[in-house]
């Protein structure tokens, strides 16, 4: 989980922050890097459009393979990620090597995940056919429409609450090359209002024939997620299943005991009892499954009622 720190690697490269100031003597590194672009929201005088223009005039855009976008406006200014998407698309002919984009590399000290002001990201997939990796953080205002993209291999959407329209759209997309998909489903309070039927096209697997790594994470309905995945067609083609960060109890754990074909199963941040953990470890690792059971949780109690929390919400 990277929500508490900026990305240090992306798209198979180290991340390098484009400097606040560039002199004539400044030169980009010789080795390929993923360029991080972010304004200084409280101390800086440069707007994101100004930062982007300086980047494009300083670095040879034809060599840019990946960009990691951090803060693009002051928090609360109601400036959405469309300001970034527009500039990427305007420059697409100058950036033929661009195959990786991460949109929203912000940590809580800068902007809480559920307050990151996203927008419609569909144009990135519609207009960048060479894109192979897309990462998005933040669900507020996030829009995605069903689309076909033949080269996308990795899609990651990290939220404290993923709108059901986006869950449904992802499930209806046609991604024949997609190998890794991670969705932080989140909690209802912050927009995570998905329903089981929204996931059905994804779990059927037909539109995702290459998928081998699936993360359905950070959900307050993680037990239901386990039930849906365990009974799905797509799970049989997976090697890695990530069900971490959510409210996973013994009810959900029961559904995982049959998944002996997996190579990796991540259940980090869970509410499984010691007995269920023991049962999982006696069943899955002997079959060759690497199980991660880190960060066990205990519910809080108020007036005799238990309360459970996902790893990331606000």
PDB file of C-alpha atoms in Angstrom, residues 5-302:
ATOM      1  CA  UNK A   5       4.064   7.865   0.757  1.00  0.00           C
ATOM      2  CA  UNK A   6       4.723   9.098  -2.730  1.00  0.00           C
ATOM      3  CA  UNK A   7       5.531   6.547  -5.376  1.00  0.00           C
ATOM      4  CA  UNK A   8       9.227   5.793  -5.614  1.00  0.00           C
ATOM      5  CA  UNK A   9       8.908   3.452  -8.579  1.00  0.00           C
ATOM      6  CA  UNK A  10       6.343   3.303 -11.353  1.00  0.00           C
ATOM      7  CA  UNK A  11       6.129   1.558 -14.685  1.00  0.00           C
ATOM      8  CA  UNK A  12       9.313  -0.367 -13.923  1.00  0.00           C
ATOM      9  CA  UNK A  13      11.376   2.802 -13.342  1.00  0.00           C
ATOM     10  CA  UNK A  14      12.454   5.026 -10.496  1.00  0.00           C
ATOM     11  CA  UNK A  15      10.318   8.107  -9.995  1.00  0.00           C
ATOM     12  CA  UNK A  16      12.106  11.446 -10.310  1.00  0.00           C
ATOM     13  CA  UNK A  17      10.411  14.692  -9.324  1.00  0.00           C
ATOM     14  CA  UNK A  18      10.736  17.436 -11.899  1.00  0.00           C
ATOM     15  CA  UNK A  19      12.434  20.268  -9.980  1.00  0.00           C
ATOM     16  CA  UNK A  20      10.711  23.449  -8.853  1.00  0.00           C
ATOM     17  CA  UNK A  21      13.346  25.445 -10.701  1.00  0.00           C
ATOM     18  CA  UNK A  22      15.420  24.546 -13.738  1.00  0.00           C
ATOM     19  CA  UNK A  23      18.468  26.479 -14.874  1.00  0.00           C
ATOM     20  CA  UNK A  24      20.148  26.368 -18.249  1.00  0.00           C
ATOM     21  CA  UNK A  25      22.737  24.032 -16.769  1.00  0.00           C
ATOM     22  CA  UNK A  26      20.127  21.536 -15.549  1.00  0.00           C
ATOM     23  CA  UNK A  27      20.011  18.244 -17.438  1.00  0.00           C
ATOM     24  CA  UNK A  28      17.677  15.264 -17.060  1.00  0.00           C
ATOM     25  CA  UNK A  29      19.246  11.964 -16.011  1.00  0.00           C
ATOM     26  CA  UNK A  30      20.652   9.691 -18.670  1.00  0.00           C
ATOM     27  CA  UNK A  31      18.655   6.673 -17.493  1.00  0.00           C
ATOM     28  CA  UNK A  32      14.901   6.438 -18.111  1.00  0.00           C
ATOM     29  CA  UNK A  33      12.727   7.655 -15.225  1.00  0.00           C
ATOM     30  CA  UNK A  34       9.068   8.133 -14.455  1.00  0.00           C
ATOM     31  CA  UNK A  35       8.678  11.906 -14.158  1.00  0.00           C
ATOM     32  CA  UNK A  36       6.709  13.182 -11.187  1.00  0.00           C
ATOM     33  CA  UNK A  37       4.978  16.518 -11.735  1.00  0.00           C
ATOM     34  CA  UNK A  38       3.403  18.341  -8.799  1.00  0.00           C
ATOM     35  CA  UNK A  39       2.935  21.947  -7.791  1.00  0.00           C
ATOM     36  CA  UNK A  40       3.818  23.277  -4.349  1.00  0.00           C
ATOM     37  CA  UNK A  41       0.284  24.080  -3.183  1.00  0.00           C
ATOM     38  CA  UNK A  42       1.106  26.328  -0.236  1.00  0.00           C
ATOM     39  CA  UNK A  43       4.545  27.725  -1.003  1.00  0.00           C
ATOM     40  CA  UNK A  44       4.824  27.755  -4.773  1.00  0.00           C
ATOM     41  CA  UNK A  45       3.807  30.405  -7.294  1.00  0.00           C
ATOM     42  CA  UNK A  46       3.629  28.065 -10.298  1.00  0.00           C
ATOM     43  CA  UNK A  47       0.310  26.701 -11.523  1.00  0.00           C
ATOM     44  CA  UNK A  48       0.070  23.235 -13.005  1.00  0.00           C
ATOM     45  CA  UNK A  49      -0.274  24.547 -16.588  1.00  0.00           C
ATOM     46  CA  UNK A  50       2.898  26.592 -16.052  1.00  0.00           C
ATOM     47  CA  UNK A  51       4.685  23.585 -14.575  1.00  0.00           C
ATOM     48  CA  UNK A  52       3.612  21.423 -17.515  1.00  0.00           C
ATOM     49  CA  UNK A  53       4.780  23.978 -20.078  1.00  0.00           C
ATOM     50  CA  UNK A  54       8.159  24.245 -18.362  1.00  0.00           C
ATOM     51  CA  UNK A  55       8.474  20.467 -18.277  1.00  0.00           C
ATOM     52  CA  UNK A  56       7.646  20.151 -21.964  1.00  0.00           C
ATOM     53  CA  UNK A  57      10.193  22.807 -22.902  1.00  0.00           C
ATOM     54  CA  UNK A  58      12.937  21.427 -20.664  1.00  0.00           C
ATOM     55  CA  UNK A  59      12.734  17.653 -21.100  1.00  0.00           C
ATOM     56  CA  UNK A  60      12.647  16.086 -24.542  1.00  0.00           C
ATOM     57  CA  UNK A  61       8.989  14.978 -24.610  1.00  0.00           C
ATOM     58  CA  UNK A  62       9.714  12.254 -27.170  1.00  0.00           C
ATOM     59  CA  UNK A  63      11.716  10.400 -24.483  1.00  0.00           C
ATOM     60  CA  UNK A  64       9.025  10.511 -21.789  1.00  0.00           C
ATOM     61  CA  UNK A  65       7.757   7.009 -21.062  1.00  0.00           C
ATOM     62  CA  UNK A  66       5.831   7.581 -17.839  1.00  0.00           C
ATOM     63  CA  UNK A  67       4.437  10.471 -15.795  1.00  0.00           C
ATOM     64  CA  UNK A  68       3.326  10.483 -12.173  1.00  0.00           C
ATOM     65  CA  UNK A  69       1.023  13.393 -11.427  1.00  0.00           C
ATOM     66  CA  UNK A  70       0.812  14.714  -7.893  1.00  0.00           C
ATOM     67  CA  UNK A  71      -0.839  17.906  -6.659  1.00  0.00           C
ATOM     68  CA  UNK A  72      -2.283  19.887  -9.560  1.00  0.00           C
ATOM     69  CA  UNK A  73      -4.059  22.589  -7.515  1.00  0.00           C
ATOM     70  CA  UNK A  74      -4.572  23.832  -4.000  1.00  0.00           C
ATOM     71  CA  UNK A  75      -6.875  21.489  -2.045  1.00  0.00           C
ATOM     72  CA  UNK A  76     -10.417  22.825  -2.091  1.00  0.00           C
ATOM     73  CA  UNK A  77      -9.926  24.970  -5.177  1.00  0.00           C
ATOM     74  CA  UNK A  78     -12.393  22.808  -7.151  1.00  0.00           C
ATOM     75  CA  UNK A  79      -9.827  22.223  -9.897  1.00  0.00           C
ATOM     76  CA  UNK A  80     -10.188  18.690 -11.135  1.00  0.00           C
ATOM     77  CA  UNK A  81      -7.815  16.322 -12.892  1.00  0.00           C
ATOM     78  CA  UNK A  82      -9.263  17.381 -16.245  1.00  0.00           C
ATOM     79  CA  UNK A  83      -6.644  20.152 -16.160  1.00  0.00           C
ATOM     80  CA  UNK A  84      -3.989  17.424 -16.324  1.00  0.00           C
ATOM     81  CA  UNK A  85      -5.763  15.130 -18.779  1.00  0.00           C
ATOM     82  CA  UNK A  86      -6.265  17.976 -21.245  1.00  0.00           C
ATOM     83  CA  UNK A  87      -2.552  18.775 -21.298  1.00  0.00           C
ATOM     84  CA  UNK A  88      -1.473  15.166 -21.658  1.00  0.00           C
ATOM     85  CA  UNK A  89      -3.792  14.725 -24.631  1.00  0.00           C
ATOM     86  CA  UNK A  90      -2.749  18.014 -26.218  1.00  0.00           C
ATOM     87  CA  UNK A  91       0.864  16.787 -26.076  1.00  0.00           C
ATOM     88  CA  UNK A  92       0.256  13.188 -27.157  1.00  0.00           C
ATOM     89  CA  UNK A  93       1.816  13.639 -30.600  1.00  0.00           C
ATOM     90  CA  UNK A  94       4.970  14.984 -28.954  1.00  0.00           C
ATOM     91  CA  UNK A  95       5.063  12.073 -26.484  1.00  0.00           C
ATOM     92  CA  UNK A  96       4.920   8.917 -28.646  1.00  0.00           C
ATOM     93  CA  UNK A  97       6.760   6.852 -26.006  1.00  0.00           C
ATOM     94  CA  UNK A  98       4.274   7.612 -23.199  1.00  0.00           C
ATOM     95  CA  UNK A  99       2.891   4.297 -21.955  1.00  0.00           C
ATOM     96  CA  UNK A 100       2.436   4.848 -18.197  1.00  0.00           C
ATOM     97  CA  UNK A 101       0.337   7.401 -16.280  1.00  0.00           C
ATOM     98  CA  UNK A 102      -0.405   7.688 -12.562  1.00  0.00           C
ATOM     99  CA  UNK A 103      -2.947  10.380 -11.752  1.00  0.00           C
ATOM    100  CA  UNK A 104      -3.190  11.553  -8.146  1.00  0.00           C
ATOM    101  CA  UNK A 105       0.042  10.671  -6.329  1.00  0.00           C
ATOM    102  CA  UNK A 106      -0.945  12.555  -3.170  1.00  0.00           C
ATOM    103  CA  UNK A 107      -0.558  11.586   0.470  1.00  0.00           C
ATOM    104  CA  UNK A 108      -2.816  12.541   3.362  1.00  0.00           C
ATOM    105  CA  UNK A 109      -0.653  15.487   4.424  1.00  0.00           C
ATOM    106  CA  UNK A 110      -1.400  17.011   1.021  1.00  0.00           C
ATOM    107  CA  UNK A 111      -4.944  15.850   0.369  1.00  0.00           C
ATOM    108  CA  UNK A 112      -7.047  13.043   1.861  1.00  0.00           C
ATOM    109  CA  UNK A 113      -7.715  10.336  -0.702  1.00  0.00           C
ATOM    110  CA  UNK A 114     -11.480  10.925  -0.740  1.00  0.00           C
ATOM    111  CA  UNK A 115     -10.999  14.641  -1.398  1.00  0.00           C
ATOM    112  CA  UNK A 116      -8.764  14.280  -4.457  1.00  0.00           C
ATOM    113  CA  UNK A 117     -10.775  15.923  -7.221  1.00  0.00           C
ATOM    114  CA  UNK A 118     -10.801  13.539 -10.155  1.00  0.00           C
ATOM    115  CA  UNK A 119     -12.765  13.765 -13.401  1.00  0.00           C
ATOM    116  CA  UNK A 120     -13.568  11.713 -16.510  1.00  0.00           C
ATOM    117  CA  UNK A 121     -10.493   9.575 -17.262  1.00  0.00           C
ATOM    118  CA  UNK A 122     -12.055   7.830 -20.275  1.00  0.00           C
ATOM    119  CA  UNK A 123     -10.309  10.155 -22.796  1.00  0.00           C
ATOM    120  CA  UNK A 124      -6.915   8.812 -21.686  1.00  0.00           C
ATOM    121  CA  UNK A 125      -7.920   5.321 -22.775  1.00  0.00           C
ATOM    122  CA  UNK A 126      -9.727   6.526 -25.880  1.00  0.00           C
ATOM    123  CA  UNK A 127      -6.838   8.649 -27.171  1.00  0.00           C
ATOM    124  CA  UNK A 128      -3.697   6.850 -25.985  1.00  0.00           C
ATOM    125  CA  UNK A 129      -3.754   3.434 -27.688  1.00  0.00           C
ATOM    126  CA  UNK A 130      -0.152   2.674 -26.644  1.00  0.00           C
ATOM    127  CA  UNK A 131      -0.905   3.085 -22.928  1.00  0.00           C
ATOM    128  CA  UNK A 132      -0.009  -0.047 -20.969  1.00  0.00           C
ATOM    129  CA  UNK A 133      -0.352   1.140 -17.359  1.00  0.00           C
ATOM    130  CA  UNK A 134      -2.854   3.512 -15.759  1.00  0.00           C
ATOM    131  CA  UNK A 135      -3.050   4.305 -12.055  1.00  0.00           C
ATOM    132  CA  UNK A 136      -5.623   6.581 -10.446  1.00  0.00           C
ATOM    133  CA  UNK A 137      -5.952   7.711  -6.828  1.00  0.00           C
ATOM    134  CA  UNK A 138      -9.151   9.339  -5.595  1.00  0.00           C
ATOM    135  CA  UNK A 139     -12.816   8.667  -6.307  1.00  0.00           C
ATOM    136  CA  UNK A 140     -14.430  12.096  -5.906  1.00  0.00           C
ATOM    137  CA  UNK A 141     -15.839  13.035  -9.304  1.00  0.00           C
ATOM    138  CA  UNK A 142     -14.196  10.038 -10.954  1.00  0.00           C
ATOM    139  CA  UNK A 143     -15.882   8.973 -14.190  1.00  0.00           C
ATOM    140  CA  UNK A 144     -15.073   6.069 -16.473  1.00  0.00           C
ATOM    141  CA  UNK A 145     -17.128   4.840 -19.400  1.00  0.00           C
ATOM    142  CA  UNK A 146     -16.892   1.327 -20.845  1.00  0.00           C
ATOM    143  CA  UNK A 147     -14.160   1.288 -23.475  1.00  0.00           C
ATOM    144  CA  UNK A 148     -12.061  -1.164 -25.451  1.00  0.00           C
ATOM    145  CA  UNK A 149      -8.285  -0.857 -25.165  1.00  0.00           C
ATOM    146  CA  UNK A 150      -6.073  -3.538 -26.658  1.00  0.00           C
ATOM    147  CA  UNK A 151      -2.739  -2.686 -25.004  1.00  0.00           C
ATOM    148  CA  UNK A 152      -3.543  -1.824 -21.385  1.00  0.00           C
ATOM    149  CA  UNK A 153      -1.826  -4.342 -19.104  1.00  0.00           C
ATOM    150  CA  UNK A 154      -2.236  -2.760 -15.662  1.00  0.00           C
ATOM    151  CA  UNK A 155      -5.132  -0.737 -14.203  1.00  0.00           C
ATOM    152  CA  UNK A 156      -5.110   0.461 -10.598  1.00  0.00           C
ATOM    153  CA  UNK A 157      -7.823   2.610  -9.005  1.00  0.00           C
ATOM    154  CA  UNK A 158      -7.224   3.541  -5.361  1.00  0.00           C
ATOM    155  CA  UNK A 159     -10.124   5.154  -3.477  1.00  0.00           C
ATOM    156  CA  UNK A 160     -11.766   5.454  -0.096  1.00  0.00           C
ATOM    157  CA  UNK A 161     -15.047   4.839  -1.917  1.00  0.00           C
ATOM    158  CA  UNK A 162     -15.404   3.779  -5.538  1.00  0.00           C
ATOM    159  CA  UNK A 163     -18.686   4.840  -7.191  1.00  0.00           C
ATOM    160  CA  UNK A 164     -20.724   1.945  -8.540  1.00  0.00           C
ATOM    161  CA  UNK A 165     -20.798   3.581 -11.971  1.00  0.00           C
ATOM    162  CA  UNK A 166     -17.008   3.251 -12.147  1.00  0.00           C
ATOM    163  CA  UNK A 167     -17.032  -0.328 -10.838  1.00  0.00           C
ATOM    164  CA  UNK A 168     -19.626  -1.228 -13.444  1.00  0.00           C
ATOM    165  CA  UNK A 169     -17.723   0.547 -16.217  1.00  0.00           C
ATOM    166  CA  UNK A 170     -14.465  -1.245 -15.396  1.00  0.00           C
ATOM    167  CA  UNK A 171     -16.307  -4.572 -15.417  1.00  0.00           C
ATOM    168  CA  UNK A 172     -17.805  -3.782 -18.822  1.00  0.00           C
ATOM    169  CA  UNK A 173     -14.544  -2.619 -20.416  1.00  0.00           C
ATOM    170  CA  UNK A 174     -12.913  -4.809 -23.019  1.00  0.00           C
ATOM    171  CA  UNK A 175      -9.256  -5.208 -21.995  1.00  0.00           C
ATOM    172  CA  UNK A 176      -7.870  -8.267 -23.787  1.00  0.00           C
ATOM    173  CA  UNK A 177      -4.257  -7.578 -22.704  1.00  0.00           C
ATOM    174  CA  UNK A 178      -4.976  -6.649 -19.080  1.00  0.00           C
ATOM    175  CA  UNK A 179      -2.914  -8.752 -16.682  1.00  0.00           C
ATOM    176  CA  UNK A 180      -3.270  -6.836 -13.414  1.00  0.00           C
ATOM    177  CA  UNK A 181      -6.367  -5.074 -12.056  1.00  0.00           C
ATOM    178  CA  UNK A 182      -6.649  -3.532  -8.594  1.00  0.00           C
ATOM    179  CA  UNK A 183      -9.742  -1.739  -7.327  1.00  0.00           C
ATOM    180  CA  UNK A 184      -9.972  -0.181  -3.877  1.00  0.00           C
ATOM    181  CA  UNK A 185     -13.732  -0.448  -3.432  1.00  0.00           C
ATOM    182  CA  UNK A 186     -13.888   1.592  -0.224  1.00  0.00           C
ATOM    183  CA  UNK A 187     -16.809   2.365   2.048  1.00  0.00           C
ATOM    184  CA  UNK A 188     -20.312   3.655   1.419  1.00  0.00           C
ATOM    185  CA  UNK A 189     -19.745   6.835   3.433  1.00  0.00           C
ATOM    186  CA  UNK A 190     -17.155   7.981   0.902  1.00  0.00           C
ATOM    187  CA  UNK A 191     -18.943   6.852  -2.252  1.00  0.00           C
ATOM    188  CA  UNK A 192     -18.333   3.092  -2.267  1.00  0.00           C
ATOM    189  CA  UNK A 193     -21.910   2.216  -3.221  1.00  0.00           C
ATOM    190  CA  UNK A 194     -21.217  -0.725  -5.580  1.00  0.00           C
ATOM    191  CA  UNK A 195     -23.526  -3.717  -5.787  1.00  0.00           C
ATOM    192  CA  UNK A 196     -22.661  -7.365  -6.498  1.00  0.00           C
ATOM    193  CA  UNK A 197     -24.203  -7.199  -9.972  1.00  0.00           C
ATOM    194  CA  UNK A 198     -21.785  -4.396 -10.902  1.00  0.00           C
ATOM    195  CA  UNK A 199     -18.898  -6.876 -10.710  1.00  0.00           C
ATOM    196  CA  UNK A 200     -20.568  -9.671 -12.677  1.00  0.00           C
ATOM    197  CA  UNK A 201     -19.021  -8.938 -16.117  1.00  0.00           C
ATOM    198  CA  UNK A 202     -15.559  -8.797 -14.542  1.00  0.00           C
ATOM    199  CA  UNK A 203     -16.015 -11.995 -12.582  1.00  0.00           C
ATOM    200  CA  UNK A 204     -17.283 -13.794 -15.685  1.00  0.00           C
ATOM    201  CA  UNK A 205     -13.816 -13.234 -17.138  1.00  0.00           C
ATOM    202  CA  UNK A 206     -14.667 -13.229 -20.850  1.00  0.00           C
ATOM    203  CA  UNK A 207     -13.504  -9.651 -21.458  1.00  0.00           C
ATOM    204  CA  UNK A 208     -10.332 -10.162 -19.413  1.00  0.00           C
ATOM    205  CA  UNK A 209      -8.728 -13.289 -20.903  1.00  0.00           C
ATOM    206  CA  UNK A 210      -5.187 -12.314 -19.857  1.00  0.00           C
ATOM    207  CA  UNK A 211      -6.006 -11.331 -16.260  1.00  0.00           C
ATOM    208  CA  UNK A 212      -3.819 -13.151 -13.755  1.00  0.00           C
ATOM    209  CA  UNK A 213      -3.592 -10.630 -10.876  1.00  0.00           C
ATOM    210  CA  UNK A 214      -6.786  -9.287  -9.304  1.00  0.00           C
ATOM    211  CA  UNK A 215      -7.158  -6.994  -6.319  1.00  0.00           C
ATOM    212  CA  UNK A 216     -10.596  -6.203  -4.899  1.00  0.00           C
ATOM    213  CA  UNK A 217      -9.443  -4.363  -1.823  1.00  0.00           C
ATOM    214  CA  UNK A 218     -10.291  -1.941   0.962  1.00  0.00           C
ATOM    215  CA  UNK A 219     -13.995  -2.800   1.071  1.00  0.00           C
ATOM    216  CA  UNK A 220     -16.372  -2.657   4.014  1.00  0.00           C
ATOM    217  CA  UNK A 221     -18.167  -5.553   2.283  1.00  0.00           C
ATOM    218  CA  UNK A 222     -15.072  -7.742   1.975  1.00  0.00           C
ATOM    219  CA  UNK A 223     -16.885 -10.898   3.085  1.00  0.00           C
ATOM    220  CA  UNK A 224     -19.266 -10.507   0.147  1.00  0.00           C
ATOM    221  CA  UNK A 225     -16.309  -9.853  -2.147  1.00  0.00           C
ATOM    222  CA  UNK A 226     -14.785 -13.170  -1.041  1.00  0.00           C
ATOM    223  CA  UNK A 227     -18.018 -15.009  -1.756  1.00  0.00           C
ATOM    224  CA  UNK A 228     -18.327 -13.472  -5.223  1.00  0.00           C
ATOM    225  CA  UNK A 229     -14.719 -14.112  -6.206  1.00  0.00           C
ATOM    226  CA  UNK A 230     -14.553 -17.665  -4.885  1.00  0.00           C
ATOM    227  CA  UNK A 231     -17.586 -18.653  -6.974  1.00  0.00           C
ATOM    228  CA  UNK A 232     -16.482 -16.797 -10.113  1.00  0.00           C
ATOM    229  CA  UNK A 233     -15.132 -18.012 -13.418  1.00  0.00           C
ATOM    230  CA  UNK A 234     -12.290 -15.491 -13.476  1.00  0.00           C
ATOM    231  CA  UNK A 235     -10.714 -16.765 -10.252  1.00  0.00           C
ATOM    232  CA  UNK A 236      -9.627 -19.978 -11.988  1.00  0.00           C
ATOM    233  CA  UNK A 237      -7.270 -18.061 -14.274  1.00  0.00           C
ATOM    234  CA  UNK A 238      -5.671 -16.033 -11.470  1.00  0.00           C
ATOM    235  CA  UNK A 239      -2.287 -16.589  -9.891  1.00  0.00           C
ATOM    236  CA  UNK A 240      -2.510 -13.623  -7.491  1.00  0.00           C
ATOM    237  CA  UNK A 241      -5.572 -12.530  -5.540  1.00  0.00           C
ATOM    238  CA  UNK A 242      -5.422  -9.470  -3.275  1.00  0.00           C
ATOM    239  CA  UNK A 243      -8.257  -9.104  -0.779  1.00  0.00           C
ATOM    240  CA  UNK A 244      -6.327  -6.911   1.627  1.00  0.00           C
ATOM    241  CA  UNK A 245      -7.260  -3.719   3.484  1.00  0.00           C
ATOM    242  CA  UNK A 246     -10.924  -4.555   4.009  1.00  0.00           C
ATOM    243  CA  UNK A 247     -13.355  -5.768   6.639  1.00  0.00           C
ATOM    244  CA  UNK A 248     -12.635  -9.470   6.195  1.00  0.00           C
ATOM    245  CA  UNK A 249     -14.068 -11.746   8.889  1.00  0.00           C
ATOM    246  CA  UNK A 250     -14.368 -15.509   9.300  1.00  0.00           C
ATOM    247  CA  UNK A 251     -17.516 -15.464   7.165  1.00  0.00           C
ATOM    248  CA  UNK A 252     -15.444 -14.351   4.195  1.00  0.00           C
ATOM    249  CA  UNK A 253     -12.489 -16.527   5.112  1.00  0.00           C
ATOM    250  CA  UNK A 254     -14.586 -19.674   4.709  1.00  0.00           C
ATOM    251  CA  UNK A 255     -14.957 -18.947   0.996  1.00  0.00           C
ATOM    252  CA  UNK A 256     -11.198 -18.808   0.462  1.00  0.00           C
ATOM    253  CA  UNK A 257     -10.353 -22.317   1.559  1.00  0.00           C
ATOM    254  CA  UNK A 258     -11.035 -23.774  -1.892  1.00  0.00           C
ATOM    255  CA  UNK A 259      -8.596 -21.484  -3.722  1.00  0.00           C
ATOM    256  CA  UNK A 260      -5.710 -23.946  -3.678  1.00  0.00           C
ATOM    257  CA  UNK A 261      -4.703 -23.163  -7.278  1.00  0.00           C
ATOM    258  CA  UNK A 262      -3.448 -19.657  -6.444  1.00  0.00           C
ATOM    259  CA  UNK A 263       0.210 -18.700  -6.126  1.00  0.00           C
ATOM    260  CA  UNK A 264      -0.360 -15.631  -3.914  1.00  0.00           C
ATOM    261  CA  UNK A 265      -3.219 -14.599  -1.625  1.00  0.00           C
ATOM    262  CA  UNK A 266      -2.904 -11.292   0.236  1.00  0.00           C
ATOM    263  CA  UNK A 267      -5.223 -10.797   3.218  1.00  0.00           C
ATOM    264  CA  UNK A 268      -3.295  -7.995   4.937  1.00  0.00           C
ATOM    265  CA  UNK A 269      -5.456  -5.938   7.350  1.00  0.00           C
ATOM    266  CA  UNK A 270      -8.135  -8.450   8.298  1.00  0.00           C
ATOM    267  CA  UNK A 271     -10.473  -9.379  11.142  1.00  0.00           C
ATOM    268  CA  UNK A 272      -9.967 -13.157  10.950  1.00  0.00           C
ATOM    269  CA  UNK A 273      -9.995 -15.115  14.186  1.00  0.00           C
ATOM    270  CA  UNK A 274      -6.952 -17.139  15.237  1.00  0.00           C
ATOM    271  CA  UNK A 275      -8.900 -20.291  14.460  1.00  0.00           C
ATOM    272  CA  UNK A 276      -9.703 -19.176  10.906  1.00  0.00           C
ATOM    273  CA  UNK A 277      -6.115 -18.068  10.309  1.00  0.00           C
ATOM    274  CA  UNK A 278      -4.937 -21.482  11.432  1.00  0.00           C
ATOM    275  CA  UNK A 279      -7.418 -23.191   9.107  1.00  0.00           C
ATOM    276  CA  UNK A 280      -6.291 -21.075   6.161  1.00  0.00           C
ATOM    277  CA  UNK A 281      -2.628 -21.798   6.853  1.00  0.00           C
ATOM    278  CA  UNK A 282      -3.301 -25.516   7.195  1.00  0.00           C
ATOM    279  CA  UNK A 283      -5.165 -25.594   3.877  1.00  0.00           C
ATOM    280  CA  UNK A 284      -3.570 -23.170   1.423  1.00  0.00           C
ATOM    281  CA  UNK A 285       0.225 -23.037   2.005  1.00  0.00           C
ATOM    282  CA  UNK A 286       0.542 -26.851   1.872  1.00  0.00           C
ATOM    283  CA  UNK A 287      -1.086 -26.630  -1.568  1.00  0.00           C
ATOM    284  CA  UNK A 288       1.565 -24.119  -2.671  1.00  0.00           C
ATOM    285  CA  UNK A 289      -0.261 -20.858  -1.980  1.00  0.00           C
ATOM    286  CA  UNK A 290       1.727 -18.018  -0.418  1.00  0.00           C
ATOM    287  CA  UNK A 291      -0.672 -16.419   2.073  1.00  0.00           C
ATOM    288  CA  UNK A 292      -0.074 -13.022   3.675  1.00  0.00           C
ATOM    289  CA  UNK A 293      -1.965 -12.502   6.934  1.00  0.00           C
ATOM    290  CA  UNK A 294      -0.196  -9.393   8.192  1.00  0.00           C
ATOM    291  CA  UNK A 295      -1.793  -6.594  10.234  1.00  0.00           C
ATOM    292  CA  UNK A 296      -4.598  -8.453  12.061  1.00  0.00           C
ATOM    293  CA  UNK A 297      -7.273  -6.117  13.418  1.00  0.00           C
ATOM    294  CA  UNK A 298      -9.667  -6.089  16.347  1.00  0.00           C
ATOM    295  CA  UNK A 299     -12.998  -4.250  16.106  1.00  0.00           C
ATOM    296  CA  UNK A 300     -13.685  -1.234  18.270  1.00  0.00           C
ATOM    297  CA  UNK A 301     -16.702  -1.459  20.571  1.00  0.00           C
ATOM    298  CA  UNK A 302     -19.184   1.279  21.359  1.00  0.00           C
TER     299      UNK A 302
END
